[in-house]
mmCIF file of C-alpha atoms in Angstrom:
data_model
loop_
_atom_site.group_PDB
_atom_site.id
_atom_site.type_symbol
_atom_site.label_atom_id
_atom_site.label_comp_id
_atom_site.label_asym_id
_atom_site.label_seq_id
_atom_site.Cartn_x
_atom_site.Cartn_y
_atom_site.Cartn_z
ATOM 1 C CA UNK A 1 -25.680 66.439 -77.831
ATOM 2 C CA UNK A 2 -28.860 64.374 -77.135
ATOM 3 C CA UNK A 3 -29.365 61.246 -75.068
ATOM 4 C CA UNK A 4 -32.036 58.526 -75.807
ATOM 5 C CA UNK A 5 -33.743 57.634 -72.350
ATOM 6 C CA UNK A 6 -36.252 54.867 -72.121
ATOM 7 C CA UNK A 7 -40.114 55.818 -71.955
ATOM 8 C CA UNK A 8 -40.436 55.454 -68.349
ATOM 9 C CA UNK A 9 -37.664 58.022 -68.038
ATOM 10 C CA UNK A 10 -40.564 60.564 -68.100
ATOM 11 C CA UNK A 11 -41.617 59.760 -64.830
ATOM 12 C CA UNK A 12 -38.167 59.649 -63.039
ATOM 13 C CA UNK A 13 -37.481 60.858 -59.805
ATOM 14 C CA UNK A 14 -36.381 64.228 -58.953
ATOM 15 C CA UNK A 15 -37.391 65.244 -55.221
ATOM 16 C CA UNK A 16 -38.908 68.601 -54.946
ATOM 17 C CA UNK A 17 -38.073 69.719 -58.651
ATOM 18 C CA UNK A 18 -36.354 72.669 -57.424
ATOM 19 C CA UNK A 19 -32.955 74.233 -58.460
ATOM 20 C CA UNK A 20 -33.038 77.012 -55.824
ATOM 21 C CA UNK A 21 -29.272 78.322 -56.432
ATOM 22 C CA UNK A 22 -26.266 78.475 -54.018
ATOM 23 C CA UNK A 23 -25.530 81.828 -53.098
ATOM 24 C CA UNK A 24 -22.322 83.120 -53.736
ATOM 25 C CA UNK A 25 -22.070 83.887 -50.315
ATOM 26 C CA UNK A 26 -22.577 79.971 -48.322
ATOM 27 C CA UNK A 27 -20.391 78.765 -46.722
ATOM 28 C CA UNK A 28 -18.932 75.701 -47.147
ATOM 29 C CA UNK A 29 -20.029 73.074 -45.448
ATOM 30 C CA UNK A 30 -18.332 70.947 -42.459
ATOM 31 C CA UNK A 31 -21.317 70.356 -41.031
ATOM 32 C CA UNK A 32 -22.819 73.045 -38.251
ATOM 33 C CA UNK A 33 -21.682 71.961 -34.454
ATOM 34 C CA UNK A 34 -25.340 73.018 -33.319
ATOM 35 C CA UNK A 35 -28.500 73.830 -34.506
ATOM 36 C CA UNK A 36 -28.510 76.370 -37.497
ATOM 37 C CA UNK A 37 -28.415 80.018 -35.675
ATOM 38 C CA UNK A 38 -30.728 81.410 -38.508
ATOM 39 C CA UNK A 39 -33.908 79.591 -39.741
ATOM 40 C CA UNK A 40 -36.334 80.454 -42.794
ATOM 41 C CA UNK A 41 -38.472 83.700 -41.805
ATOM 42 C CA UNK A 42 -41.587 81.288 -43.182
ATOM 43 C CA UNK A 43 -41.021 78.704 -40.258
ATOM 44 C CA UNK A 44 -43.874 78.534 -38.323
ATOM 45 C CA UNK A 45 -43.081 79.299 -34.559
ATOM 46 C CA UNK A 46 -44.551 75.895 -33.464
ATOM 47 C CA UNK A 47 -42.142 74.054 -35.392
ATOM 48 C CA UNK A 48 -39.431 71.693 -33.647
ATOM 49 C CA UNK A 49 -36.210 72.798 -33.181
ATOM 50 C CA UNK A 50 -33.478 71.190 -35.549
ATOM 51 C CA UNK A 51 -30.460 69.525 -33.959
ATOM 52 C CA UNK A 52 -28.344 66.905 -35.250
ATOM 53 C CA UNK A 53 -28.541 63.398 -33.853
ATOM 54 C CA UNK A 54 -26.431 60.614 -33.645
ATOM 55 C CA UNK A 55 -25.878 57.275 -36.480
ATOM 56 C CA UNK A 56 -27.171 55.361 -33.659
ATOM 57 C CA UNK A 57 -29.987 57.257 -32.433
ATOM 58 C CA UNK A 58 -31.198 57.843 -35.647
ATOM 59 C CA UNK A 59 -31.362 54.744 -36.473
ATOM 60 C CA UNK A 60 -32.967 53.928 -33.003
ATOM 61 C CA UNK A 61 -36.413 56.057 -34.754
ATOM 62 C CA UNK A 62 -36.259 53.621 -37.883
ATOM 63 C CA UNK A 63 -38.455 50.327 -37.808
ATOM 64 C CA UNK A 64 -37.281 47.052 -35.852
ATOM 65 C CA UNK A 65 -34.980 46.194 -39.060
ATOM 66 C CA UNK A 66 -32.673 49.593 -39.913
ATOM 67 C CA UNK A 67 -29.913 49.444 -42.047
ATOM 68 C CA UNK A 68 -26.567 48.646 -41.014
ATOM 69 C CA UNK A 69 -24.546 51.379 -42.651
ATOM 70 C CA UNK A 70 -20.216 51.385 -43.061
ATOM 71 C CA UNK A 71 -17.444 54.145 -43.706
ATOM 72 C CA UNK A 72 -14.608 54.394 -45.562
ATOM 73 C CA UNK A 73 -12.281 56.803 -47.410
ATOM 74 C CA UNK A 74 -12.572 57.252 -50.784
ATOM 75 C CA UNK A 75 -11.200 59.306 -53.600
ATOM 76 C CA UNK A 76 -13.094 61.208 -56.551
ATOM 77 C CA UNK A 77 -13.631 58.695 -59.382
ATOM 78 C CA UNK A 78 -15.884 58.169 -62.688
ATOM 79 C CA UNK A 79 -16.271 54.581 -63.588
ATOM 80 C CA UNK A 80 -14.252 51.590 -64.785
ATOM 81 C CA UNK A 81 -12.253 52.958 -68.583
ATOM 82 C CA UNK A 82 -13.674 56.732 -67.927
ATOM 83 C CA UNK A 83 -10.732 59.277 -67.749
ATOM 84 C CA UNK A 84 -10.848 62.582 -65.811
ATOM 85 C CA UNK A 85 -11.982 65.270 -68.229
ATOM 86 C CA UNK A 86 -9.644 68.697 -68.023
ATOM 87 C CA UNK A 87 -12.960 70.437 -68.976
ATOM 88 C CA UNK A 88 -16.902 69.345 -69.473
ATOM 89 C CA UNK A 89 -20.234 71.114 -70.469
ATOM 90 C CA UNK A 90 -21.942 72.284 -67.718
ATOM 91 C CA UNK A 91 -25.849 71.934 -68.056
ATOM 92 C CA UNK A 92 -28.622 73.128 -65.713
ATOM 93 C CA UNK A 93 -31.958 71.970 -67.091
ATOM 94 C CA UNK A 94 -34.176 73.229 -64.205
ATOM 95 C CA UNK A 95 -32.513 76.776 -62.885
ATOM 96 C CA UNK A 96 -34.674 78.923 -61.140
ATOM 97 C CA UNK A 97 -32.216 82.323 -60.826
ATOM 98 C CA UNK A 98 -30.060 84.439 -62.863
ATOM 99 C CA UNK A 99 -26.957 83.523 -65.037
ATOM 100 C CA UNK A 100 -25.946 85.929 -63.038
ATOM 101 C CA UNK A 101 -26.707 83.839 -59.951
ATOM 102 C CA UNK A 102 -25.115 80.506 -61.693
ATOM 103 C CA UNK A 103 -22.063 81.915 -62.576
ATOM 104 C CA UNK A 104 -21.724 83.130 -59.333
ATOM 105 C CA UNK A 105 -23.374 79.391 -57.725
ATOM 106 C CA UNK A 106 -20.757 77.327 -59.606
ATOM 107 C CA UNK A 107 -17.704 79.674 -59.144
ATOM 108 C CA UNK A 108 -17.749 80.849 -62.871
ATOM 109 C CA UNK A 109 -16.845 83.900 -64.444
ATOM 110 C CA UNK A 110 -19.563 86.424 -64.958
ATOM 111 C CA UNK A 111 -20.944 85.451 -68.558
ATOM 112 C CA UNK A 112 -20.358 82.439 -68.334
ATOM 113 C CA UNK A 113 -23.694 80.627 -68.373
ATOM 114 C CA UNK A 114 -25.912 81.548 -71.340
ATOM 115 C CA UNK A 115 -29.693 79.930 -72.189
ATOM 116 C CA UNK A 116 -30.093 76.578 -73.666
ATOM 117 C CA UNK A 117 -32.768 75.749 -75.940
ATOM 118 C CA UNK A 118 -32.693 72.532 -76.402
ATOM 119 C CA UNK A 119 -36.447 71.144 -77.641
ATOM 120 C CA UNK A 120 -35.628 67.279 -76.613
ATOM 121 C CA UNK A 121 -35.446 68.456 -72.828
ATOM 122 C CA UNK A 122 -37.623 71.273 -72.191
ATOM 123 C CA UNK A 123 -37.052 73.028 -69.051
ATOM 124 C CA UNK A 124 -40.155 72.659 -66.108
ATOM 125 C CA UNK A 125 -42.786 75.435 -65.776
ATOM 126 C CA UNK A 126 -40.931 79.069 -64.113
ATOM 127 C CA UNK A 127 -37.377 78.041 -64.867
ATOM 128 C CA UNK A 128 -34.779 77.634 -67.669
ATOM 129 C CA UNK A 129 -32.237 75.715 -69.305
ATOM 130 C CA UNK A 130 -28.460 77.116 -69.124
ATOM 131 C CA UNK A 131 -25.333 75.613 -69.684
ATOM 132 C CA UNK A 132 -21.241 76.904 -69.720
ATOM 133 C CA UNK A 133 -18.446 75.840 -71.545
ATOM 134 C CA UNK A 134 -14.763 75.254 -70.257
ATOM 135 C CA UNK A 135 -16.342 74.023 -66.751
ATOM 136 C CA UNK A 136 -13.348 72.403 -64.731
ATOM 137 C CA UNK A 137 -14.966 69.692 -62.172
ATOM 138 C CA UNK A 138 -14.419 69.643 -58.495
ATOM 139 C CA UNK A 139 -12.205 67.617 -56.752
ATOM 140 C CA UNK A 140 -13.795 67.418 -53.103
ATOM 141 C CA UNK A 141 -13.018 65.152 -50.483
ATOM 142 C CA UNK A 142 -15.426 62.077 -50.403
ATOM 143 C CA UNK A 143 -16.492 58.990 -48.431
ATOM 144 C CA UNK A 144 -17.893 55.658 -48.945
ATOM 145 C CA UNK A 145 -21.098 54.310 -47.538
ATOM 146 C CA UNK A 146 -22.391 50.965 -47.375
ATOM 147 C CA UNK A 147 -25.873 50.080 -46.991
ATOM 148 C CA UNK A 148 -26.557 46.989 -45.901
ATOM 149 C CA UNK A 149 -29.901 45.285 -45.309
ATOM 150 C CA UNK A 150 -28.945 41.440 -44.139
ATOM 151 C CA UNK A 151 -32.635 40.820 -43.669
ATOM 152 C CA UNK A 152 -33.823 41.162 -47.093
ATOM 153 C CA UNK A 153 -34.181 38.094 -49.834
ATOM 154 C CA UNK A 154 -32.606 39.497 -52.764
ATOM 155 C CA UNK A 155 -28.931 39.486 -53.041
ATOM 156 C CA UNK A 156 -28.530 42.519 -55.229
ATOM 157 C CA UNK A 157 -30.913 44.609 -53.046
ATOM 158 C CA UNK A 158 -28.795 43.561 -49.777
ATOM 159 C CA UNK A 159 -25.698 45.762 -50.300
ATOM 160 C CA UNK A 160 -24.697 48.636 -52.369
ATOM 161 C CA UNK A 161 -22.264 51.400 -51.806
ATOM 162 C CA UNK A 162 -22.478 55.237 -52.516
ATOM 163 C CA UNK A 163 -19.821 57.909 -52.982
ATOM 164 C CA UNK A 164 -20.831 61.153 -50.658
ATOM 165 C CA UNK A 165 -19.221 64.467 -49.823
ATOM 166 C CA UNK A 166 -16.791 64.155 -46.685
ATOM 167 C CA UNK A 167 -17.779 67.064 -45.389
ATOM 168 C CA UNK A 168 -20.956 65.328 -44.748
ATOM 169 C CA UNK A 169 -21.226 64.119 -40.778
ATOM 170 C CA UNK A 170 -22.166 60.258 -40.399
ATOM 171 C CA UNK A 171 -25.776 60.906 -39.991
ATOM 172 C CA UNK A 172 -26.033 62.897 -43.025
ATOM 173 C CA UNK A 173 -23.845 60.507 -45.288
ATOM 174 C CA UNK A 174 -26.280 57.474 -43.876
ATOM 175 C CA UNK A 175 -29.520 59.365 -44.991
ATOM 176 C CA UNK A 176 -27.947 60.719 -48.492
ATOM 177 C CA UNK A 177 -26.705 57.276 -49.162
ATOM 178 C CA UNK A 178 -30.295 55.272 -47.522
ATOM 179 C CA UNK A 179 -31.751 57.816 -50.216
ATOM 180 C CA UNK A 180 -29.669 56.400 -53.342
ATOM 181 C CA UNK A 181 -30.188 53.195 -52.401
ATOM 182 C CA UNK A 182 -34.047 53.557 -52.290
ATOM 183 C CA UNK A 183 -34.368 55.365 -55.170
ATOM 184 C CA UNK A 184 -32.075 53.217 -57.269
ATOM 185 C CA UNK A 185 -33.512 49.804 -55.611
ATOM 186 C CA UNK A 186 -36.668 50.638 -55.009
ATOM 187 C CA UNK A 187 -38.450 53.525 -56.946
ATOM 188 C CA UNK A 188 -36.403 55.133 -59.230
ATOM 189 C CA UNK A 189 -34.596 52.959 -61.534
ATOM 190 C CA UNK A 190 -37.142 49.918 -60.643
ATOM 191 C CA UNK A 191 -40.289 50.946 -58.656
ATOM 192 C CA UNK A 192 -41.460 48.004 -56.003
ATOM 193 C CA UNK A 193 -40.635 45.959 -53.233
ATOM 194 C CA UNK A 194 -39.685 42.234 -53.667
ATOM 195 C CA UNK A 195 -41.191 39.552 -53.570
ATOM 196 C CA UNK A 196 -44.259 40.007 -53.841
ATOM 197 C CA UNK A 197 -47.330 38.109 -55.283
ATOM 198 C CA UNK A 198 -49.110 39.973 -57.806
ATOM 199 C CA UNK A 199 -53.037 40.090 -57.453
ATOM 200 C CA UNK A 200 -54.762 39.843 -60.862
ATOM 201 C CA UNK A 201 -58.075 41.727 -59.315
ATOM 202 C CA UNK A 202 -56.162 44.990 -58.951
ATOM 203 C CA UNK A 203 -53.382 44.022 -61.395
ATOM 204 C CA UNK A 204 -50.669 45.333 -58.844
ATOM 205 C CA UNK A 205 -48.198 43.828 -56.350
ATOM 206 C CA UNK A 206 -48.379 43.168 -52.956
ATOM 207 C CA UNK A 207 -45.219 42.416 -50.744
ATOM 208 C CA UNK A 208 -44.308 39.285 -49.498
ATOM 209 C CA UNK A 209 -41.443 37.902 -46.552
ATOM 210 C CA UNK A 210 -38.288 38.955 -47.246
ATOM 211 C CA UNK A 211 -38.800 42.094 -48.727
ATOM 212 C CA UNK A 212 -37.166 45.090 -47.367
ATOM 213 C CA UNK A 213 -40.343 46.031 -45.180
ATOM 214 C CA UNK A 214 -43.472 44.384 -45.775
ATOM 215 C CA UNK A 215 -45.812 46.858 -44.205
ATOM 216 C CA UNK A 216 -47.166 50.161 -45.372
ATOM 217 C CA UNK A 217 -46.435 51.914 -41.602
ATOM 218 C CA UNK A 218 -42.680 50.364 -41.607
ATOM 219 C CA UNK A 219 -41.995 51.621 -45.049
ATOM 220 C CA UNK A 220 -43.517 55.375 -44.063
ATOM 221 C CA UNK A 221 -41.705 55.104 -40.577
ATOM 222 C CA UNK A 222 -38.410 53.899 -42.801
ATOM 223 C CA UNK A 223 -38.937 57.220 -45.377
ATOM 224 C CA UNK A 224 -39.634 59.680 -42.635
ATOM 225 C CA UNK A 225 -36.198 59.113 -41.204
ATOM 226 C CA UNK A 226 -34.389 59.301 -44.892
ATOM 227 C CA UNK A 227 -36.276 62.701 -46.524
ATOM 228 C CA UNK A 228 -38.155 65.355 -45.604
ATOM 229 C CA UNK A 229 -42.455 64.929 -45.509
ATOM 230 C CA UNK A 230 -42.438 66.475 -49.325
ATOM 231 C CA UNK A 231 -40.339 64.411 -50.434
ATOM 232 C CA UNK A 232 -41.634 60.974 -49.143
ATOM 233 C CA UNK A 233 -44.786 62.184 -49.895
ATOM 234 C CA UNK A 234 -44.641 61.991 -53.130
ATOM 235 C CA UNK A 235 -44.023 58.418 -52.763
ATOM 236 C CA UNK A 236 -46.932 57.374 -51.268
ATOM 237 C CA UNK A 237 -49.885 56.580 -52.099
ATOM 238 C CA UNK A 238 -52.069 56.053 -48.670
ATOM 239 C CA UNK A 239 -54.707 53.172 -48.056
ATOM 240 C CA UNK A 240 -55.336 51.596 -51.036
ATOM 241 C CA UNK A 241 -60.019 51.162 -51.402
ATOM 242 C CA UNK A 242 -61.022 47.452 -51.888
ATOM 243 C CA UNK A 243 -60.886 46.620 -55.799
ATOM 244 C CA UNK A 244 -58.685 49.701 -56.417
ATOM 245 C CA UNK A 245 -56.116 49.693 -58.745
ATOM 246 C CA UNK A 246 -52.802 51.586 -58.025
ATOM 247 C CA UNK A 247 -51.649 54.313 -59.492
ATOM 248 C CA UNK A 248 -47.695 54.060 -60.999
ATOM 249 C CA UNK A 249 -44.697 55.061 -58.962
ATOM 250 C CA UNK A 250 -46.508 55.101 -55.801
ATOM 251 C CA UNK A 251 -46.866 52.484 -52.651
ATOM 252 C CA UNK A 252 -50.198 51.883 -51.176
ATOM 253 C CA UNK A 253 -51.540 50.518 -48.032
ATOM 254 C CA UNK A 254 -53.698 47.474 -48.401
ATOM 255 C CA UNK A 255 -55.870 45.140 -46.255
ATOM 256 C CA UNK A 256 -54.222 44.481 -43.102
ATOM 257 C CA UNK A 257 -51.563 47.133 -43.389
ATOM 258 C CA UNK A 258 -49.919 45.136 -46.543
ATOM 259 C CA UNK A 259 -47.606 46.608 -49.380
ATOM 260 C CA UNK A 260 -49.285 46.979 -53.020
ATOM 261 C CA UNK A 261 -48.067 48.751 -55.747
ATOM 262 C CA UNK A 262 -47.381 48.442 -59.774
ATOM 263 C CA UNK A 263 -43.982 47.539 -60.736
ATOM 264 C CA UNK A 264 -41.592 49.339 -63.109
ATOM 265 C CA UNK A 265 -38.722 49.879 -64.512
ATOM 266 C CA UNK A 266 -36.835 53.255 -66.562
ATOM 267 C CA UNK A 267 -33.847 53.137 -68.452
ATOM 268 C CA UNK A 268 -30.694 54.908 -68.344
ATOM 269 C CA UNK A 269 -28.083 56.599 -70.705
ATOM 270 C CA UNK A 270 -25.168 54.265 -72.295
ATOM 271 C CA UNK A 271 -23.284 57.617 -72.470
ATOM 272 C CA UNK A 272 -22.933 57.672 -68.792
ATOM 273 C CA UNK A 273 -19.592 57.673 -67.241
ATOM 274 C CA UNK A 274 -20.283 58.524 -63.066
ATOM 275 C CA UNK A 275 -21.179 61.340 -60.816
ATOM 276 C CA UNK A 276 -19.461 64.149 -58.638
ATOM 277 C CA UNK A 277 -20.673 66.357 -56.314
ATOM 278 C CA UNK A 278 -19.506 69.975 -55.736
ATOM 279 C CA UNK A 279 -18.741 71.092 -51.367
ATOM 280 C CA UNK A 280 -22.046 71.027 -49.007
ATOM 281 C CA UNK A 281 -22.819 74.784 -48.700
ATOM 282 C CA UNK A 282 -24.551 75.959 -45.946
ATOM 283 C CA UNK A 283 -27.499 78.182 -46.380
ATOM 284 C CA UNK A 284 -29.408 81.077 -44.763
ATOM 285 C CA UNK A 285 -32.129 78.492 -43.613
ATOM 286 C CA UNK A 286 -29.654 76.419 -42.198
ATOM 287 C CA UNK A 287 -30.193 73.519 -44.809
ATOM 288 C CA UNK A 288 -27.480 72.029 -47.371
ATOM 289 C CA UNK A 289 -26.880 72.329 -50.746
ATOM 290 C CA UNK A 290 -24.290 70.842 -53.117
ATOM 291 C CA UNK A 291 -24.577 69.514 -56.744
ATOM 292 C CA UNK A 292 -24.645 66.041 -58.349
ATOM 293 C CA UNK A 293 -22.647 66.012 -61.782
ATOM 294 C CA UNK A 294 -23.451 63.513 -64.162
ATOM 295 C CA UNK A 295 -21.313 63.132 -66.576
ATOM 296 C CA UNK A 296 -21.720 61.934 -70.180
ATOM 297 C CA UNK A 297 -20.178 61.135 -73.408
ATOM 298 C CA UNK A 298 -21.115 62.968 -76.939
ATOM 299 C CA UNK A 299 -23.700 60.709 -78.297
ATOM 300 C CA UNK A 300 -23.373 62.241 -81.413
ATOM 301 C CA UNK A 301 -19.685 61.108 -81.958
ATOM 302 C CA UNK A 302 -19.445 59.256 -84.592
ATOM 303 C CA UNK A 303 -16.434 57.077 -83.031
ATOM 304 C CA UNK A 304 -18.540 56.160 -80.289
ATOM 305 C CA UNK A 305 -19.918 52.826 -80.912
ATOM 306 C CA UNK A 306 -20.370 51.762 -77.064
ATOM 307 C CA UNK A 307 -18.710 50.325 -74.215
ATOM 308 C CA UNK A 308 -16.041 47.991 -74.804
ATOM 309 C CA UNK A 309 -12.974 46.400 -73.575
ATOM 310 C CA UNK A 310 -9.740 47.785 -73.833
ATOM 311 C CA UNK A 311 -11.198 51.292 -74.626
ATOM 312 C CA UNK A 312 -11.008 54.105 -72.555
ATOM 313 C CA UNK A 313 -13.700 57.188 -72.217
ATOM 314 C CA UNK A 314 -13.700 60.848 -71.689
ATOM 315 C CA UNK A 315 -17.319 62.643 -71.200
ATOM 316 C CA UNK A 316 -17.630 66.027 -72.567
ATOM 317 C CA UNK A 317 -21.564 67.167 -70.590
ATOM 318 C CA UNK A 318 -21.765 67.577 -66.905
ATOM 319 C CA UNK A 319 -25.543 67.387 -65.864
ATOM 320 C CA UNK A 320 -26.355 69.191 -62.875
ATOM 321 C CA UNK A 321 -29.185 68.411 -60.398
ATOM 322 C CA UNK A 322 -29.716 69.501 -56.876
ATOM 323 C CA UNK A 323 -28.558 68.148 -53.606
ATOM 324 C CA UNK A 324 -30.142 69.562 -50.180
ATOM 325 C CA UNK A 325 -30.249 67.917 -46.794
ATOM 326 C CA UNK A 326 -32.933 69.909 -44.493
ATOM 327 C CA UNK A 327 -31.693 69.681 -40.269
ATOM 328 C CA UNK A 328 -34.739 68.480 -38.421
ATOM 329 C CA UNK A 329 -35.564 67.726 -34.808
ATOM 330 C CA UNK A 330 -34.559 64.617 -35.966
ATOM 331 C CA UNK A 331 -31.397 65.074 -37.873
ATOM 332 C CA UNK A 332 -30.600 65.848 -40.912
ATOM 333 C CA UNK A 333 -33.477 64.378 -44.176
ATOM 334 C CA UNK A 334 -33.220 64.647 -48.007
ATOM 335 C CA UNK A 335 -35.267 67.176 -48.872
ATOM 336 C CA UNK A 336 -33.500 66.971 -53.178
ATOM 337 C CA UNK A 337 -32.341 64.054 -54.533
ATOM 338 C CA UNK A 338 -32.509 62.987 -58.185
ATOM 339 C CA UNK A 339 -30.824 59.632 -59.176
ATOM 340 C CA UNK A 340 -27.728 60.270 -61.298
ATOM 341 C CA UNK A 341 -28.709 58.299 -64.564
#
C-alpha cells in the first residue's frame, strides 16, 4: 500500500530518528515509584540524579506562561466512522534490531516479521523496513490530556486534547501531550509561532504578542521542560546573525531575544484513521519505551473514493513509530515522538 504525502513530508519531524527494539524481558510500566535502580553504563558519573517530580513542580520550571493541563478517563478509539479492525499489517520502517527481536517486541510468534521492500519509503541507513501480517491491535488503558494555553490569540492554538497511555503519571502524560501539541501546532504539521510579522530583509517571520511565546529564551525554556536536550536541540537554531536568513524547520534568536523562523506546512495521508499505543515498557536504562501505531486504509483499493457521510472504514495497515520518555533531574522528558500522521 502506498500513501501520498505533500513534498514537505520529507522533513517531517521524528525525534532522534531511533527505532530501538523493546526488550522482551522489559516490565510493563506503571511508572517507577522512585528513581530507576539501573542507569546506562555510559551515563557520566557527574550527571544529575533522575527523579520524578510533581506536575506543579514541573510547570513551575516553565516560563511564567505555562500550559494548564486537565486529565480525564478515556477509551481506545479511532477516528469517526472508522471500525476497529480484527487484524492489520504491522509495518516498522526504521527497525534497528533483528527480525527475532521485532517478533518479541510486538508479542508475535517467531518468524512473523520479514523485510519489506518498498522503494517509495526506503529505510534510513543502518535500519531496515519490516512488516508482519495478522497483527491484533492492543487495547491498553488510556487517558485524555487537554493542553490549554489561554493567553494565545489564535483560538485554534489555544487548546487541544490528546490520548496517551494511562500508565503514565500526570507529569509524564503532560510532557507527552505537550510534545504532541507543540509538534502539531508549531513544528510538525505546521512550523511557526503566530501571530508574527514578515521581515523582507531576512525573508523570515518575527513572532509578535499573542503567540505562545515571543522570546527565544522562553521558548527554549519551555522546550527544555518537555523534550530531552537532544530532541529540542533539533528545533533551535541559536542566534541569527544580522541579515542572515533562517533555515527551514528551525527557530532562531533574533535581535532583542525575539523569535525568527521560516513558515512552512506539510501534508498528510487522506487514508489516516487514527492512532493507538502499545503499553509502556520500562527499559534497563530507566527510560520508558512504547509504540505509536498509526492506522491507514488501503489507498490502492479501488473502492475507496475518499471520506464521506454515511460510510464506515476499516484500516488495514498499522505503521509503528517509537515513543521514548527519559527520566531526568527535572522529571520525565520526551526523547522520541513523531506525529501520528
